[in-house]
Short mmCIF file of C-alpha atoms in Angstrom, two decimals:
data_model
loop_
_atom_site.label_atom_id
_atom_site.label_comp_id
_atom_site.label_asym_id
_atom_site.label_seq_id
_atom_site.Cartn_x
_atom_site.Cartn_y
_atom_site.Cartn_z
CA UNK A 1278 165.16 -77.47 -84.65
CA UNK A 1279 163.70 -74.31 -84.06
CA UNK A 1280 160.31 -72.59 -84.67
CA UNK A 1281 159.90 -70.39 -87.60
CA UNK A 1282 158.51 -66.91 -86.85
CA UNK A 1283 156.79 -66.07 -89.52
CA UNK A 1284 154.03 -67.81 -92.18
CA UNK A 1285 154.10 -65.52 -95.77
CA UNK A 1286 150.67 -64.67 -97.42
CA UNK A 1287 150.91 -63.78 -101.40
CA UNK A 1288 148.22 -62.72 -102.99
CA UNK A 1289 147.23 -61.54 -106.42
CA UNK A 1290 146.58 -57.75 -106.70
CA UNK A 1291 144.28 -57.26 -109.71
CA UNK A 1292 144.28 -53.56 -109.24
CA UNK A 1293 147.91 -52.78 -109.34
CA UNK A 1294 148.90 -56.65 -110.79
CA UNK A 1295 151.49 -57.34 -108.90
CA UNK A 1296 151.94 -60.02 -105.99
CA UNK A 1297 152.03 -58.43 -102.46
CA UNK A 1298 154.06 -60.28 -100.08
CA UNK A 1299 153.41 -60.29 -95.87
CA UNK A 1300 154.94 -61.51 -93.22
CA UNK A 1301 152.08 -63.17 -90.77
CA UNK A 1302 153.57 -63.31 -87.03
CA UNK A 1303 152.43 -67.24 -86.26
CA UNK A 1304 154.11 -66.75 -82.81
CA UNK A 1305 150.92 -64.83 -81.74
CA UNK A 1306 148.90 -67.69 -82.84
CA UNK A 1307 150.09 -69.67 -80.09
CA UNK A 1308 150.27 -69.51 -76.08
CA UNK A 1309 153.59 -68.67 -74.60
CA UNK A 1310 155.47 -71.62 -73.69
CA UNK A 1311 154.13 -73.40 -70.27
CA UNK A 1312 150.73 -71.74 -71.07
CA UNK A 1313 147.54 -73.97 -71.92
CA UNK A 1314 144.88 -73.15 -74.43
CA UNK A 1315 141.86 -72.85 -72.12
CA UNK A 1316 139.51 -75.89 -72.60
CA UNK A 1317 136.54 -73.90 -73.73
CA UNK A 1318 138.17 -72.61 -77.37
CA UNK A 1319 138.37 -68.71 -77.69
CA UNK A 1320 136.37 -66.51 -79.95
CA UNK A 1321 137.81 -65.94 -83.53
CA UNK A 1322 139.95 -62.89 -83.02
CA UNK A 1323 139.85 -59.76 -85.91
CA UNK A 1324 143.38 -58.98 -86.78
CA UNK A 1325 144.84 -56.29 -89.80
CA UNK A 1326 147.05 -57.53 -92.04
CA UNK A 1327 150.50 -56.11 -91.66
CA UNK A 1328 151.84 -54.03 -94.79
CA UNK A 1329 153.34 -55.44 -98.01
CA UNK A 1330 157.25 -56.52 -97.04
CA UNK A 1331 157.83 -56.93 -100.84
CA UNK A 1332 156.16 -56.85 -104.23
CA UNK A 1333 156.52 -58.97 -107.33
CA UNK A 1334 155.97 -57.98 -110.46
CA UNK A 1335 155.84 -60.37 -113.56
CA UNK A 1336 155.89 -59.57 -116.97
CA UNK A 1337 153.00 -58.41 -118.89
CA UNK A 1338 152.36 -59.35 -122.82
CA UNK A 1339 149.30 -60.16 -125.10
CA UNK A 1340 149.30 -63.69 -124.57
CA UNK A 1341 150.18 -63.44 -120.91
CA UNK A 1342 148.47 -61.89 -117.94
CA UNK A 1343 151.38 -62.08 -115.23
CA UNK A 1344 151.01 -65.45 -113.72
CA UNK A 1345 153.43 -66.21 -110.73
CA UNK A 1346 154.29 -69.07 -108.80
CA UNK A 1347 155.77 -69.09 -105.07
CA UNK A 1348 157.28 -71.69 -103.53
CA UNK A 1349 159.28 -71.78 -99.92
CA UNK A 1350 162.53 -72.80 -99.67
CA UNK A 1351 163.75 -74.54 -96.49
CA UNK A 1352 162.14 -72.85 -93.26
CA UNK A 1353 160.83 -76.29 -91.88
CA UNK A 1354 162.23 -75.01 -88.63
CA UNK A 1355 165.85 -75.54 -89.69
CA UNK A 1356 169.14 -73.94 -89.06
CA UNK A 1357 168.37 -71.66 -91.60
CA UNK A 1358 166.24 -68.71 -92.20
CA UNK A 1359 163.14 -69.65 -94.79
CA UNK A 1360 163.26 -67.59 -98.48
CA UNK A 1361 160.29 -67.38 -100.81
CA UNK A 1362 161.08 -68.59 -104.59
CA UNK A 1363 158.97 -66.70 -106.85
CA UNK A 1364 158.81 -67.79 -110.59
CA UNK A 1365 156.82 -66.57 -113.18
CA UNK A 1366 155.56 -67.39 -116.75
CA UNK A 1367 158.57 -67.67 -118.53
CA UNK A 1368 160.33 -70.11 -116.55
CA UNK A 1369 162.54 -67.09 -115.03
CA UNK A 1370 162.61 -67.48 -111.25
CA UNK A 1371 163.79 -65.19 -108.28
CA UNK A 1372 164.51 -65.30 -104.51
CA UNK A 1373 163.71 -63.20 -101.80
CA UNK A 1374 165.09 -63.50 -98.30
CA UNK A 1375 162.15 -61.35 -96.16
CA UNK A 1376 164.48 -61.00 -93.45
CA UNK A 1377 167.25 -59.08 -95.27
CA UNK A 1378 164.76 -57.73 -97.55
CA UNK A 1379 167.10 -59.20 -100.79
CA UNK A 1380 166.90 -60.49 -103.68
CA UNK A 1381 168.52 -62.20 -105.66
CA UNK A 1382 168.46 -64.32 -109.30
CA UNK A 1383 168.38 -68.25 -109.53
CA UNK A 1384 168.82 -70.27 -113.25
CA UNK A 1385 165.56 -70.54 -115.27
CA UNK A 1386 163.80 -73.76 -115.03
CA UNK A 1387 163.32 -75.55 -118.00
CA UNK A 1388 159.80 -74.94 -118.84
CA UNK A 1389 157.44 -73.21 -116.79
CA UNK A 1390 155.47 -74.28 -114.10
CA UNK A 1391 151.58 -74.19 -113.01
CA UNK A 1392 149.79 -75.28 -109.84
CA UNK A 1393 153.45 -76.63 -109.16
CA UNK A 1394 154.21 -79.14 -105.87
CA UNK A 1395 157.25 -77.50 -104.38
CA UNK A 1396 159.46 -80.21 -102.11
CA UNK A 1397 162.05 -78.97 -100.56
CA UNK A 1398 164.49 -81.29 -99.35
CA UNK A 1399 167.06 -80.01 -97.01
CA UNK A 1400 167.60 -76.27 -96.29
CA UNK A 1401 168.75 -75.43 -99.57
CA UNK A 1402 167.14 -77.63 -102.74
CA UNK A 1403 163.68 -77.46 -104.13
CA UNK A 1404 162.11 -79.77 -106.51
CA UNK A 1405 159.23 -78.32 -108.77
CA UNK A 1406 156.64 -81.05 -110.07
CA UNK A 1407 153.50 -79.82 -112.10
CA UNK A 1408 150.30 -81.11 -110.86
CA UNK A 1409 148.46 -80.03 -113.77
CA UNK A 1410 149.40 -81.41 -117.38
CA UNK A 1411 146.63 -79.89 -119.19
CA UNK A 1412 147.40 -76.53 -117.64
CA UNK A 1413 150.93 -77.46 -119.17
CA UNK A 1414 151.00 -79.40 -122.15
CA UNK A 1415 155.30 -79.69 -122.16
CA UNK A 1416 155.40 -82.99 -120.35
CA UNK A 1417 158.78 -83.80 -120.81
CA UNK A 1418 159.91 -80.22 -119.42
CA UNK A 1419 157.17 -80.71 -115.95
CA UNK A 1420 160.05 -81.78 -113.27
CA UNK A 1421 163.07 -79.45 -112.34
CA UNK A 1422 165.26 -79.07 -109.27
CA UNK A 1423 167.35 -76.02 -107.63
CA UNK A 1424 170.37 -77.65 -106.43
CA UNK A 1425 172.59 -75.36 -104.07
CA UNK A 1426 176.44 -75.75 -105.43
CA UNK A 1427 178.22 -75.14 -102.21
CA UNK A 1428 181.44 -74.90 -103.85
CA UNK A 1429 180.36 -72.06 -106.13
CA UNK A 1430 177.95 -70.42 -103.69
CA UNK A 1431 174.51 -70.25 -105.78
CA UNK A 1432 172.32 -72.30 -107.19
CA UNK A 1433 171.93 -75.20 -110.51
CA UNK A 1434 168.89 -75.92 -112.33
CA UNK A 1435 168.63 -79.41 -113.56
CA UNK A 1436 165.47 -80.55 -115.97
CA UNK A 1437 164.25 -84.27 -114.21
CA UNK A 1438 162.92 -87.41 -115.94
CA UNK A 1439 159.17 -87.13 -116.03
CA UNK A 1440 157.07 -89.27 -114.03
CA UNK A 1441 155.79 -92.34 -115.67
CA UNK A 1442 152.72 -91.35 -115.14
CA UNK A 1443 152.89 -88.36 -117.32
CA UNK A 1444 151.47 -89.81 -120.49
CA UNK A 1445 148.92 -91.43 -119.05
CA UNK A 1446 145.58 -90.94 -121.59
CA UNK A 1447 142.12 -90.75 -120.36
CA UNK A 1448 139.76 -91.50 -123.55
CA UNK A 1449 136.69 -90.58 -121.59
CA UNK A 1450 137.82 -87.12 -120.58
CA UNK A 1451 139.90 -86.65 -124.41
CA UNK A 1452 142.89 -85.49 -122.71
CA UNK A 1453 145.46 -86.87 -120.27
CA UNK A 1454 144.56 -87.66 -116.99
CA UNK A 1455 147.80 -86.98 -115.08
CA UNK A 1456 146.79 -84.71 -112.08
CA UNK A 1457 148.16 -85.30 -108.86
CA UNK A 1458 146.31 -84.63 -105.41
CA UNK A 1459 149.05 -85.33 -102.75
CA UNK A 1460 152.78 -85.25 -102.45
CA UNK A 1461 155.44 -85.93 -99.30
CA UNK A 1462 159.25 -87.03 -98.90
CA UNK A 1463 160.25 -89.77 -97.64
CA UNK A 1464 163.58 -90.34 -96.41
CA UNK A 1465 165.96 -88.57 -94.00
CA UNK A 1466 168.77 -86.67 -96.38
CA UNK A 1467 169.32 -85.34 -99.69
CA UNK A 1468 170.32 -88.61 -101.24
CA UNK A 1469 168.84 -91.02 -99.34
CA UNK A 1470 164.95 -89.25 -99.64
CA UNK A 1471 162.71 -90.32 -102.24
CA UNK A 1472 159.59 -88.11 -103.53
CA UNK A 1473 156.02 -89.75 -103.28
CA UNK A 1474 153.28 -88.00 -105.54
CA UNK A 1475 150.13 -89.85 -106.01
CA UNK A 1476 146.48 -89.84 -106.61
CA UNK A 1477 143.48 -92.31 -106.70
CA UNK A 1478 143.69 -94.02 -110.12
CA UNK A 1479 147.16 -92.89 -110.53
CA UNK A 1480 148.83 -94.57 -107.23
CA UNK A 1481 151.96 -93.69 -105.77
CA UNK A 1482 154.93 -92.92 -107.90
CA UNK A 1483 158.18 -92.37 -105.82
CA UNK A 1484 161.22 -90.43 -107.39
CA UNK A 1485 164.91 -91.52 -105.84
CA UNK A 1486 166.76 -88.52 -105.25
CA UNK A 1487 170.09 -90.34 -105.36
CA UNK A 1488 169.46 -92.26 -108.37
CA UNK A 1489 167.19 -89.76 -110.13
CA UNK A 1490 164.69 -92.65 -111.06
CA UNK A 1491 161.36 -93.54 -110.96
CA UNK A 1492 159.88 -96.09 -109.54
CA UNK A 1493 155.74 -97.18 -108.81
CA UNK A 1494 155.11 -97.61 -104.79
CA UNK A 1495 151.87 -99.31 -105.10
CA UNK A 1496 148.08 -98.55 -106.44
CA UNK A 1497 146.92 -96.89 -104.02
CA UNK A 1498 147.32 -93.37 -103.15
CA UNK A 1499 148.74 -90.76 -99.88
CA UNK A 1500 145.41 -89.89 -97.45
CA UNK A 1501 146.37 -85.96 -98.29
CA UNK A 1502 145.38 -83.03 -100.40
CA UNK A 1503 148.27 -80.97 -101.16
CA UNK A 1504 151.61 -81.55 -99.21
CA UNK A 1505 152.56 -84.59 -96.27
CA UNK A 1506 155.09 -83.00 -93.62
CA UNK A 1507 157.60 -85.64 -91.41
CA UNK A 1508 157.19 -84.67 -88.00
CA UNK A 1509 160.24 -86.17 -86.47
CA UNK A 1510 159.08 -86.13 -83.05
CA UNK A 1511 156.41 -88.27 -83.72
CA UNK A 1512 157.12 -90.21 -86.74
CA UNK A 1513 154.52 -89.67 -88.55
CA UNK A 1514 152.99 -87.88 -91.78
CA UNK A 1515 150.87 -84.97 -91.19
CA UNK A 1516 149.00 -83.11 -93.88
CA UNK A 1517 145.08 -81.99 -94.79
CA UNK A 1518 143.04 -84.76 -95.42
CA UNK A 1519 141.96 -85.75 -99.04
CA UNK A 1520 138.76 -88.13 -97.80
CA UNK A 1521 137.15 -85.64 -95.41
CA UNK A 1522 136.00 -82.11 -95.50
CA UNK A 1523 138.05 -79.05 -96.24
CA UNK A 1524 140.41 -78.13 -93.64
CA UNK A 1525 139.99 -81.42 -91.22
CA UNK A 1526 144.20 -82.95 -90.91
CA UNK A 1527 145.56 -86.34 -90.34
CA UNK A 1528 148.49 -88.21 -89.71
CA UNK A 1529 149.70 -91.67 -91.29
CA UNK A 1530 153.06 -93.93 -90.60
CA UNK A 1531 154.85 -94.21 -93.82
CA UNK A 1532 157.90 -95.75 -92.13
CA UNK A 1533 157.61 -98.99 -94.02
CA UNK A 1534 157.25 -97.71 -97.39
CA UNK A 1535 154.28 -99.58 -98.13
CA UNK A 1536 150.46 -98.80 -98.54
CA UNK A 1537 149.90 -96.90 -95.46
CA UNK A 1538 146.97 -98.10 -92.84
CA UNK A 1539 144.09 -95.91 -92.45
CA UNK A 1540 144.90 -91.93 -91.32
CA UNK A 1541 144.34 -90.68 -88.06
CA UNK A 1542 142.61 -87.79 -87.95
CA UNK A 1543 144.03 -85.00 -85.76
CA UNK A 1544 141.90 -82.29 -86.27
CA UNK A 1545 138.48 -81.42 -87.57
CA UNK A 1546 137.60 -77.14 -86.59
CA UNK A 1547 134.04 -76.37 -85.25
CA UNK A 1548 131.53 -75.94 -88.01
CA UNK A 1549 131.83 -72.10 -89.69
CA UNK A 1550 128.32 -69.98 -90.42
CA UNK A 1551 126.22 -70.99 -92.84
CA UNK A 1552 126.64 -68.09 -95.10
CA UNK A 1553 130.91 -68.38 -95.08
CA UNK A 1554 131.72 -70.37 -98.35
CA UNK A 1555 134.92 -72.15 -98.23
CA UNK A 1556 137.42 -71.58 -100.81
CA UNK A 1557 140.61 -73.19 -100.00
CA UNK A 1558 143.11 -74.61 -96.88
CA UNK A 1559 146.56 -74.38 -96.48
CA UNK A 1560 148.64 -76.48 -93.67
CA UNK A 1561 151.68 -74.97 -92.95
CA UNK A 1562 154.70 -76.46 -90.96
CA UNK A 1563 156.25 -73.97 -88.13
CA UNK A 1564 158.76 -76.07 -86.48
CA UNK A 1565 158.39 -79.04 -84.08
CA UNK A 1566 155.31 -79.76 -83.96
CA UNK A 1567 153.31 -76.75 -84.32
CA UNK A 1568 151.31 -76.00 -87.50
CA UNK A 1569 149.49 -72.92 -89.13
CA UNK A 1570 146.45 -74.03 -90.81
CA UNK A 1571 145.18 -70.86 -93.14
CA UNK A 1572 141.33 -71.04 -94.24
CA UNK A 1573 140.02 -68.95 -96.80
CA UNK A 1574 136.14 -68.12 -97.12
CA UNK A 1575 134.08 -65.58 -98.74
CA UNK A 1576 130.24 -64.53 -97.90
CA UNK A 1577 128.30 -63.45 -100.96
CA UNK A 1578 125.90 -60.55 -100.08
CA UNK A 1579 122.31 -59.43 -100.97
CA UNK A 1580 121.81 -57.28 -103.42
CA UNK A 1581 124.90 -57.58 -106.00
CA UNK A 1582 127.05 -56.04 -103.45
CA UNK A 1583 130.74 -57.04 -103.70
CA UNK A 1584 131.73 -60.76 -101.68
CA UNK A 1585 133.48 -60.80 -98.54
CA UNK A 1586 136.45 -62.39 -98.35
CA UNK A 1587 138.94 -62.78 -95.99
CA UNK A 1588 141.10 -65.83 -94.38
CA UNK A 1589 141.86 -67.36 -90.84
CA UNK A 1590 144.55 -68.26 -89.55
CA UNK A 1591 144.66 -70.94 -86.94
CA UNK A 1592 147.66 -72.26 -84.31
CA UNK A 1593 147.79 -75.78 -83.55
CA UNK A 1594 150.04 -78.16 -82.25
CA UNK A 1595 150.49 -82.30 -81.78
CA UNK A 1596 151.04 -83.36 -78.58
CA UNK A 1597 150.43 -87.02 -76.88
CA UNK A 1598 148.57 -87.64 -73.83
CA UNK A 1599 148.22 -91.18 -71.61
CA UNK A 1600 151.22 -91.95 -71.35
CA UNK A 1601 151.89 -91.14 -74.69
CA UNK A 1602 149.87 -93.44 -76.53
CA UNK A 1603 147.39 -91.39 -77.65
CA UNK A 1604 147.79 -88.29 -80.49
CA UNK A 1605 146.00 -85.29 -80.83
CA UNK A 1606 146.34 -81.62 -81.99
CA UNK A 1607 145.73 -78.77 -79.30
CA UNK A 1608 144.32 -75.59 -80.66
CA UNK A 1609 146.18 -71.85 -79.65
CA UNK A 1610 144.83 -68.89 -80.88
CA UNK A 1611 142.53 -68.26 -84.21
CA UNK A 1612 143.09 -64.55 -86.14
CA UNK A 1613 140.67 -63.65 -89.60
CA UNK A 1614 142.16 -61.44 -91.79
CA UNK A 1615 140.08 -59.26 -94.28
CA UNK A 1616 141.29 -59.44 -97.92
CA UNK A 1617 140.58 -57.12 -100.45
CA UNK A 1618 141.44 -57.12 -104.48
CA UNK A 1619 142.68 -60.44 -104.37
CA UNK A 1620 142.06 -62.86 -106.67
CA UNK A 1621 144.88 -66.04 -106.04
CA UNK A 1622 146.61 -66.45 -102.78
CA UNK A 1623 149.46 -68.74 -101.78
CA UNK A 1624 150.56 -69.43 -98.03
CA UNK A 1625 154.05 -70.66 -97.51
#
């Protein structure tokens, strides 16, 4: 397994409307190999963004206002180089391969998706799961997969039974309550992984890949908000915490397929200034055992004058220490970013 180079920021021009797509370097996030992060942690470092390798475009109408999802495909530090799947309102997706600067079509998915949880499972399949049924009313459409057809070279789209949770009615809040916080997979191969979404009140629901049914894990739900990663090395689950604050991570054993004990937190950052707001986290998987966690923050000045915003990316990496008995993440190298006409971002 090897490292990838590169972590991709998209972000929402409102100016020109169009997504702007750039390639972060995450390998200058980090020491060079043999070289230890001092103990005293070094001062947050100022960095320019590098310039747009691609942008998207979606389509503009009166009822639409160009809304675009991206999703990664592979990259986990695999064999194979990662490749950004960008889909927009229509259902009509896309991919682009940033290292040969291509692109190329894939099928439509059935219905569109919003706020989607993208699993990839392998190099070269992606299941798309909406989080949000209000955002999409089409329940039965909420669940696709990209399936790479080796024999024919390209790619199938197949519509997926709906979780059983999807129809799930909240009187209290007049609409249905289906709204997942975390997701993971579970499982070493393409048929023998399962898909584990979940949420408190929900539980865990786990999809069979091999069977293409769903089944109910338990009541309870994953410790994470957003995406779990397998880190082979060490067994374990790692992914941001959903019962602390914003940006802290953890790691849970979910090896026996059962309500997992209590998370281990890996990783909480030094407090940030007062006057930064926090927006949003991302945890992002390099490789191994190295991670990119990508905060976003904004600081709202006197006087009416325009907000602040900008992001920082972080290095960090799990290693063991005392014999190997205890875990812990080491942090590399921190970078902010300034961001400008932006209004939605995605890090892959």
């Amino acid at each position: 397994m090897s490292f990838r180079r590169f972590v991709y920021l998209v972000m929402n021009d409102t100016k020109r409307r169009d997504f702007p797509l750039r390639r972060i370097d995450a390998s200058r996030l980090f020491f060079p190999k043999g070289e230890r992060p001092p103990a005293v942690p070094l001062p947050l470092e100022d960095a320019r963004l590098p310039p747009a390798a691609s942008r998207f475009s979606p389509p503009i109408t009166d009822t639409h206002n160009g809304y675009m999802e991206f999703m990664l495909l592979g990259g986990g530090g695999g064999r194979k180089r990662s490749k950004v799947v960008a889909a927009d309102h229509t259902g009509r997706c896309v991919l682009y391969d940033p290292a040969l600067r291509t692109i190329r079509t894939l099928p439509e998915l059935s219905a569109p998706k919003f706020m989607a949880a993208a699993l990839p499972i392998g190099e070269d399949d992606l299941y798309i799961l909406d989080k949000h049924f209000h955002l999409n009313p089409s329940r039965d459409d909420c669940f696709d997969a990209l399936i790479f057809n080796e024999e024919e070279g390209d790619w199938d789209s197949y519509a997926l039974p709906p979780p059983p949770y999807a129809d799930t009615y909240d009187p209290d809040y007049q609409r249905f309550r289906a709204h997942i916080i975390s997701y993971t997979v579970v499982g070493d191969g393409r048929g023998g992984s399962s898909i584990w979404v979940s949420k408190k009140g929900l539980g865990t629901h786990s999809f069979n890949i091999g069977t293409a049914k769903w089944t109910k894990a338990g009541d309870w739900a994953l410790p994470f908000w957003g995406p779990g990663r397998y880190i082979p090395k060490h067994k374990l689950w790692i992914g941001l915490s959903a019962d602390e604050d914003d940006g802290v991570v953890c790691a849970v054993d979910l090896t026996e397929k059962k309500q997992p004990a209590v998370p281990h937190i890996l990783w909480k950052d030094l407090p940030t200034p007062p006057d930064w707001k926090g927006k949003s986290s991302f945890l992002v998987h390099l490789g191994h055992s190295r991670f990119c966690l990508a905060r976003f923050f904004w600081i709202v000045q006197p006087g009416g004058l325009p907000c602040i915003k900008f992001v920082v990316f972080t290095g960090l990496e799990v290693e063991r220490s005392n014999g190997g008995e205890e875990l812990h993440m080491v942090k590399h190298r921190s970078h902010r970013y300034s961001l400008v006409n932006n209004l939605i971002h995605w890090v892959l």
